[in-house]
Coordinates of C-alpha atoms and ligand atoms in Angstrom, one line a residue:
X1 CA 0.0 0.0 0.0
X2 CA 2.8 2.4 0.9
X3 CA 4.7 1.9 -2.3
X4 CA 1.5 2.6 -4.2
X5 CA 0.8 5.8 -2.3
X6 CA 4.3 7.1 -2.5
X7 CA 4.5 6.5 -6.2
X8 CA 1.4 8.6 -6.8
X9 CA 2.4 11.5 -4.6
X10 CA 2.2 14.7 -6.7
X11 CA 2.7 17.6 -4.2
X12 CA 4.8 18.5 -1.2
X13 CA 1.6 18.3 0.9
X14 CA 0.7 14.8 -0.3
X15 CA 4.3 13.7 0.3
X16 CA 4.2 14.9 3.9
X17 CA 0.8 13.3 4.4
X18 CA 2.1 9.9 3.2
X19 CA 5.2 10.2 5.3
X20 CA 3.2 10.8 8.4
X21 CA 0.8 8.1 7.6
X22 CA 3.4 5.4 7.0
X23 CA 6.5 6.6 8.8
X24 CA 5.2 9.0 11.4
X25 CA 7.1 8.4 14.7
X26 CA 4.0 8.4 16.9
X27 CA 1.2 6.8 15.0
X28 CA 2.6 5.9 11.6
X29 CA 1.6 2.5 10.2
X30 CA 5.2 1.2 10.6
X31 CA 5.3 2.3 14.2
X32 CA 2.1 0.4 14.9
X33 CA 3.5 -2.8 13.5
X34 CA 6.8 -2.3 15.4
X35 CA 4.9 -2.0 18.6
X36 CA 3.5 -5.5 18.1
X37 CA 7.0 -7.0 18.1
X38 CA 6.9 -7.2 21.9
X39 CA 3.8 -9.4 21.8
X40 CA 5.1 -12.2 19.6
X41 CA 6.8 -15.5 20.5
X42 CA 10.4 -15.2 21.5
X43 CA 11.4 -17.9 18.9
X44 CA 9.8 -15.8 16.1
X45 CA 11.4 -12.6 17.1
X46 CA 14.7 -12.7 15.1
X47 CA 12.9 -13.5 11.9
X48 CA 10.2 -10.9 12.6
X49 CA 12.8 -8.3 13.4
X50 CA 14.7 -9.0 10.2
X51 CA 11.5 -8.7 8.2
X52 CA 10.6 -5.4 9.9
X53 CA 14.0 -4.0 8.9
X54 CA 13.4 -4.9 5.3
X55 CA 10.1 -3.1 5.4
X56 CA 11.6 -0.1 6.9
X57 CA 14.3 0.1 4.2
X58 CA 11.6 -0.3 1.5
X59 CA 9.6 2.5 3.1
X60 CA 12.6 4.8 3.3
X61 CA 13.4 4.1 -0.3
X62 CA 9.9 4.9 -1.4
X63 CA 10.0 8.2 0.5
X64 CA 13.3 9.1 -1.0
X65 CA 12.1 8.3 -4.6
X66 CA 9.0 10.3 -4.1
X67 CA 11.0 13.3 -2.8
X68 CA 13.4 13.2 -5.7
X69 CA 10.7 12.9 -8.2
X70 CA 9.0 16.0 -6.8
X71 CA 12.2 18.0 -6.8
X72 CA 13.0 17.2 -10.4
X73 CA 9.7 18.7 -11.4
X74 CA 8.3 15.2 -11.6
X75 CA 5.2 14.1 -13.3
X76 CA 2.9 15.4 -10.5
X77 CA -0.3 16.9 -11.6
X78 CA -0.4 20.1 -9.5
X79 CA 3.4 20.8 -10.2
X80 CA 3.7 22.3 -13.7
X81 CA 6.1 20.3 -15.8
X82 CA 8.9 22.2 -17.6
X83 CA 7.5 23.8 -20.8
X84 CA 10.1 23.4 -23.5
X85 CA 8.3 26.0 -25.7
X86 CA 9.0 28.9 -23.1
X87 CA 11.9 31.2 -24.1
X88 CA 15.1 30.4 -22.1
X89 CA 16.4 32.6 -19.3
X90 CA 18.6 35.3 -20.8
X91 CA 22.1 35.3 -19.2
X92 CA 23.5 38.8 -19.1
X93 CA 27.2 38.4 -19.9
X94 CA 29.5 41.2 -19.1
X95 CA 32.3 42.3 -21.4
X96 CA 35.4 44.5 -21.5
X97 CA 34.6 48.1 -20.4
X98 CA 34.9 50.7 -23.2
X99 CA 37.7 52.4 -21.4
X100 CA 39.7 49.2 -21.0
X101 CA 39.1 48.5 -24.7
X102 CA 40.4 52.0 -25.5
X103 CA 43.5 51.5 -23.3
X104 CA 44.3 48.2 -25.0
X105 CA 43.9 49.9 -28.4
X106 CA 46.1 52.8 -27.4
X107 CA 48.8 50.5 -26.1
X108 CA 48.7 48.6 -29.3
X109 CA 49.1 51.7 -31.5
X110 CA 51.9 53.0 -29.3
X111 CA 53.5 49.6 -29.2
X112 CA 53.8 49.6 -33.0
X113 CA 56.0 52.8 -32.6
X114 CA 58.2 51.0 -30.1
X115 CA 56.7 52.3 -26.9
X116 CA 56.6 49.7 -24.1
X117 CA 54.0 50.1 -21.3
X118 CA 55.0 51.0 -17.8
X119 CA 52.9 51.2 -14.6
X120 CA 53.0 53.1 -11.3
X121 CA 50.9 53.2 -8.1
X122 CA 47.7 55.2 -7.8
X123 CA 48.6 56.2 -4.2
X124 CA 51.6 58.4 -4.6
X125 CA 54.1 60.4 -2.5
X126 CA 54.7 64.1 -3.1
X127 CA 58.2 63.4 -4.5
X128 CA 56.8 61.5 -7.5
X129 CA 53.6 63.6 -8.0
X130 CA 55.3 67.0 -7.5
X131 CA 58.8 67.5 -6.3
X132 CA 60.7 65.4 -8.9
X133 CA 58.4 67.0 -11.6
X134 CA 59.7 70.4 -10.7
X135 CA 56.5 71.4 -8.7
X136 CA 57.9 73.0 -5.5
X137 CA 56.4 73.1 -2.1
X138 CA 54.4 76.3 -2.5
X139 CA 53.1 75.6 -6.0
X140 CA 49.3 76.0 -6.4
X141 CA 49.1 72.6 -8.0
X142 CA 49.7 71.1 -4.6
X143 CA 46.7 72.8 -3.0
X144 CA 44.6 70.4 -0.8
X145 CA 41.5 71.6 -2.6
X146 CA 42.9 70.4 -5.9
X147 CA 44.1 67.0 -4.8
X148 CA 42.9 63.9 -2.9
X149 CA 45.3 63.8 0.0
X150 CA 45.1 60.7 2.2
X151 CA 44.4 61.0 5.9
X152 CA 47.5 59.1 6.8
X153 CA 48.7 59.1 10.4
X154 CA 50.9 62.0 11.3
X155 CA 50.6 63.7 7.9
X156 CA 49.1 67.1 7.0
X157 CA 47.3 67.5 3.7
X158 CA 49.6 69.3 1.3
X159 CA 52.6 69.0 3.4
X160 CA 55.8 67.2 2.3
X161 CA 54.9 64.0 4.0
X162 CA 51.3 63.4 2.9
X163 CA 50.4 60.8 0.4
X164 CA 47.8 61.4 -2.3
X165 CA 45.8 59.8 -5.1
X166 CA 48.0 60.7 -8.1
X167 CA 46.7 63.7 -10.0
X168 CA 48.6 62.9 -13.2
X169 CA 50.3 59.9 -14.8
X170 CA 53.5 62.0 -15.1
X171 CA 54.5 60.3 -11.8
X172 CA 55.3 57.2 -13.9
X173 CA 57.9 59.2 -15.9
X174 CA 59.8 59.7 -12.7
X175 CA 59.4 56.1 -11.6
X176 CA 60.7 54.8 -14.9
X177 CA 63.7 57.2 -15.1
X178 CA 64.7 56.4 -11.5
X179 CA 65.0 52.8 -12.4
X180 CA 66.3 52.8 -15.9
X181 CA 68.9 54.4 -18.2
X182 CA 68.1 55.9 -21.6
X183 CA 67.1 55.1 -24.3
X184 CA 63.6 55.1 -23.0
X185 CA 60.3 54.8 -24.9
X186 CA 57.3 54.1 -22.7
X187 CA 53.6 54.9 -22.4
X188 CA 51.7 54.5 -19.1
X189 CA 47.9 54.3 -19.1
X190 CA 46.1 54.6 -15.8
X191 CA 43.7 56.3 -13.5
X192 CA 44.2 59.8 -12.0
X193 CA 42.2 61.6 -9.4
X194 CA 41.1 65.2 -9.0
X195 CA 38.3 66.7 -6.9
X196 CA 36.2 68.0 -9.8
X197 CA 32.4 68.1 -9.6
X198 CA 31.1 65.6 -12.2
X199 CA 29.5 67.0 -15.3
X200 CA 29.4 66.0 -19.0
X201 CA 33.2 66.4 -19.4
X202 CA 34.5 66.1 -15.8
X203 CA 34.8 63.2 -13.4
X204 CA 36.8 62.9 -10.2
X205 CA 38.6 59.9 -11.6
X206 CA 39.7 59.6 -15.2
X207 CA 42.5 58.1 -17.2
X208 CA 45.6 59.5 -18.9
X209 CA 48.0 58.2 -21.4
X210 CA 51.5 59.4 -20.5
X211 CA 54.3 59.1 -23.0
X212 CA 58.0 59.5 -22.4
X213 CA 60.9 59.2 -24.8
X214 CA 64.5 59.9 -23.7
X215 CA 67.5 59.5 -25.9
X216 CA 70.6 61.4 -27.1
X217 CA 68.9 63.5 -29.8
X218 CA 65.2 63.7 -29.1
X219 CA 63.6 66.9 -30.4
X220 CA 60.1 68.5 -30.6
X221 CA 59.9 67.2 -34.2
X222 CA 59.9 63.7 -32.8
X223 CA 57.2 64.6 -30.4
X224 CA 55.0 66.1 -33.1
X225 CA 55.5 63.1 -35.4
X226 CA 54.7 60.5 -32.8
X227 CA 51.5 62.3 -31.7
X228 CA 50.4 62.9 -35.4
X229 CA 51.0 59.2 -36.2
X230 CA 49.1 58.2 -33.1
X231 CA 46.2 60.5 -33.9
X232 CA 46.0 59.3 -37.5
X233 CA 45.9 55.7 -36.2
X234 CA 43.3 56.2 -33.5
X235 CA 41.1 59.0 -34.9
X236 CA 41.6 58.8 -38.7
X237 CA 44.0 59.5 -41.5
X238 CA 42.8 63.0 -42.1
X239 CA 43.2 64.2 -38.5
X240 CA 45.7 67.1 -38.1
X241 CA 47.7 68.1 -35.1
X242 CA 48.4 71.6 -33.7
X243 CA 50.6 72.7 -30.8
X244 CA 49.7 75.8 -28.8
X245 CA 52.3 77.3 -26.4
X246 CA 51.6 76.5 -22.8
X247 CA 53.3 75.9 -19.4
X248 CA 54.0 72.8 -17.3
X249 CA 56.6 72.8 -14.6
X250 CA 58.1 69.6 -15.9
X251 CA 58.5 70.5 -19.6
X252 CA 60.2 73.3 -21.4
X253 CA 59.0 74.3 -23.9
X254 CA 55.5 73.2 -23.1
X255 CA 52.5 72.9 -25.5
X256 CA 48.8 72.1 -25.5
X257 CA 48.0 69.3 -28.0
X258 CA 45.0 69.8 -30.3
X259 CA 43.7 67.5 -33.0
X260 CA 41.6 68.7 -35.9
X261 CA 38.8 66.2 -36.0
X262 CA 35.5 66.6 -37.9
X263 CA 36.4 70.3 -38.7
X264 CA 36.9 71.0 -35.0
X265 CA 40.1 71.7 -33.1
X266 CA 39.9 69.8 -29.8
X267 CA 42.4 69.8 -27.0
X268 CA 43.5 66.3 -26.0
X269 CA 46.3 67.1 -23.5
X270 CA 49.7 68.6 -22.8
X271 CA 53.2 67.9 -23.9
X272 CA 56.7 69.3 -24.1
X273 CA 60.4 68.7 -23.9
X274 CA 61.4 67.2 -20.5
X275 CA 62.7 70.0 -18.3
X276 CA 66.4 69.7 -17.4
X277 CA 65.4 70.0 -13.7
X278 CA 63.4 66.8 -14.1
X279 CA 66.3 65.0 -15.8
X280 CA 68.6 66.2 -13.0
X281 CA 66.1 65.0 -10.3
X282 CA 66.3 61.4 -11.6
X283 CA 70.1 61.5 -11.9
X284 CA 70.4 62.0 -15.7
X285 CA 72.8 64.4 -17.3
X286 CA 70.7 67.1 -19.2
X287 CA 73.7 67.8 -21.3
X288 CA 73.9 64.2 -22.6
X289 CA 70.2 63.3 -23.1
X290 CA 67.0 64.9 -24.0
X291 CA 63.4 63.8 -24.3
X292 CA 59.8 64.6 -24.7
X293 CA 56.7 63.8 -22.6
X294 CA 53.0 64.0 -23.2
X295 CA 49.8 63.3 -21.3
X296 CA 46.5 62.8 -23.1
X297 CA 43.0 62.2 -21.7
X298 CA 41.9 58.7 -22.4
X299 CA 38.2 59.4 -21.9
X300 CA 38.4 62.3 -24.3
X301 CA 39.9 60.1 -27.0
X302 CA 37.4 57.3 -26.4
X303 CA 34.4 59.7 -26.3
X304 CA 35.5 61.4 -29.6
X305 CA 36.0 58.1 -31.4
X306 CA 32.7 56.7 -30.2
X307 CA 30.6 59.9 -30.2
X308 CA 30.0 59.6 -26.4
X309 CA 28.7 63.0 -25.1
X310 CA 28.7 62.5 -21.3
X311 CA 31.7 61.1 -19.4
X312 CA 29.4 60.0 -16.6
X313 CA 27.8 57.4 -18.8
X314 CA 31.1 55.6 -18.8
X315 CA 31.0 55.1 -15.1
X316 CA 27.3 54.6 -14.5
X317 CA 27.5 50.9 -14.7
X318 CA 24.4 51.0 -16.8
X319 CA 24.4 47.9 -19.1
X320 CA 22.1 49.5 -21.6
X321 CA 24.9 52.0 -22.3
X322 CA 27.9 49.8 -21.8
X323 CA 26.7 46.9 -23.9
X324 CA 26.9 49.0 -27.0
X325 CA 30.6 48.8 -27.0
Ligands
LIG1 N1 50.6 66.0 -16.6 C1 50.0 67.0 -17.4 C2 48.5 67.1 -17.0 O1 48.0 66.3 -16.4 C3 50.0 66.6 -18.9 C4 51.4 66.6 -19.4 C5 52.2 65.4 -19.4 C6 52.1 67.8 -19.9 C7 53.5 65.4 -19.9 C8 53.3 67.7 -20.3 C9 54.0 66.6 -20.4 O2 47.8 68.1 -17.3

């Protein structure tokens, strides 16, 4: 009887009812039979006990089968069977973020011109972010309002000992030159941090591509050629480049770099010839070697190429936006 009932079970409730009826610890059918064991002849007991064990095993197996059948969606009549005509569940697969894609692309273009990639930490000390880059103690670029200083024990924001989130990838120029001798040809792509209020073109975290080339006879003509070839590869063959005079403490002369793209001059970053003071700070001889450096905004490049109009979209985590790339 029990095997029949268990086999027909079609819902959790029915399963529980059958379990109590046959295997219930108090008044289950099996329990009732077990109680009678005391009343039978001593001589018959071993055989009866053995038989009882077999029955118990069979009941447990029936319960187990019925449970598994229910869990696997079984053939029960009040549990709907899987409907193979229903559309499947859509798995939303992530993919490489547009900025990471851009970084890989930029590395690849620069790699073809012989620029290796270098990296540096995002938490920096004032030596690499300022001092070695010819930005002295009282320079406005070190203002606590313009930088993310860390609340490290014993340090005062803006003072010589306080660490900060790097505000430019130019830090990596210093780290590379401290550890290597010319000739050097590197790019470094990474995050930088500035306390700007987010709007369509600003975000407190963004990325830069830093470039550095040091050798015995590097000139501004080399800088212009490298940047033009880069722009032609990334933005298009017809893109032109323009230098406007500017100032950075770590380059002399310094320029702003504009690309003519879709009939519009757009500024993509800064550049210049590495200042002799910087070469001296890393132990190079400014009479023996020279070099150029540049820093371009990665988001700006990516946004131009893909016609993205708001930088905040890149960091919204909104799959409807991100999955387009
Ligand atoms: N570090 C500068 C900035 O963030 C850009 C730059 C890099 C300028 C290298 C000159 C040389 O604005």
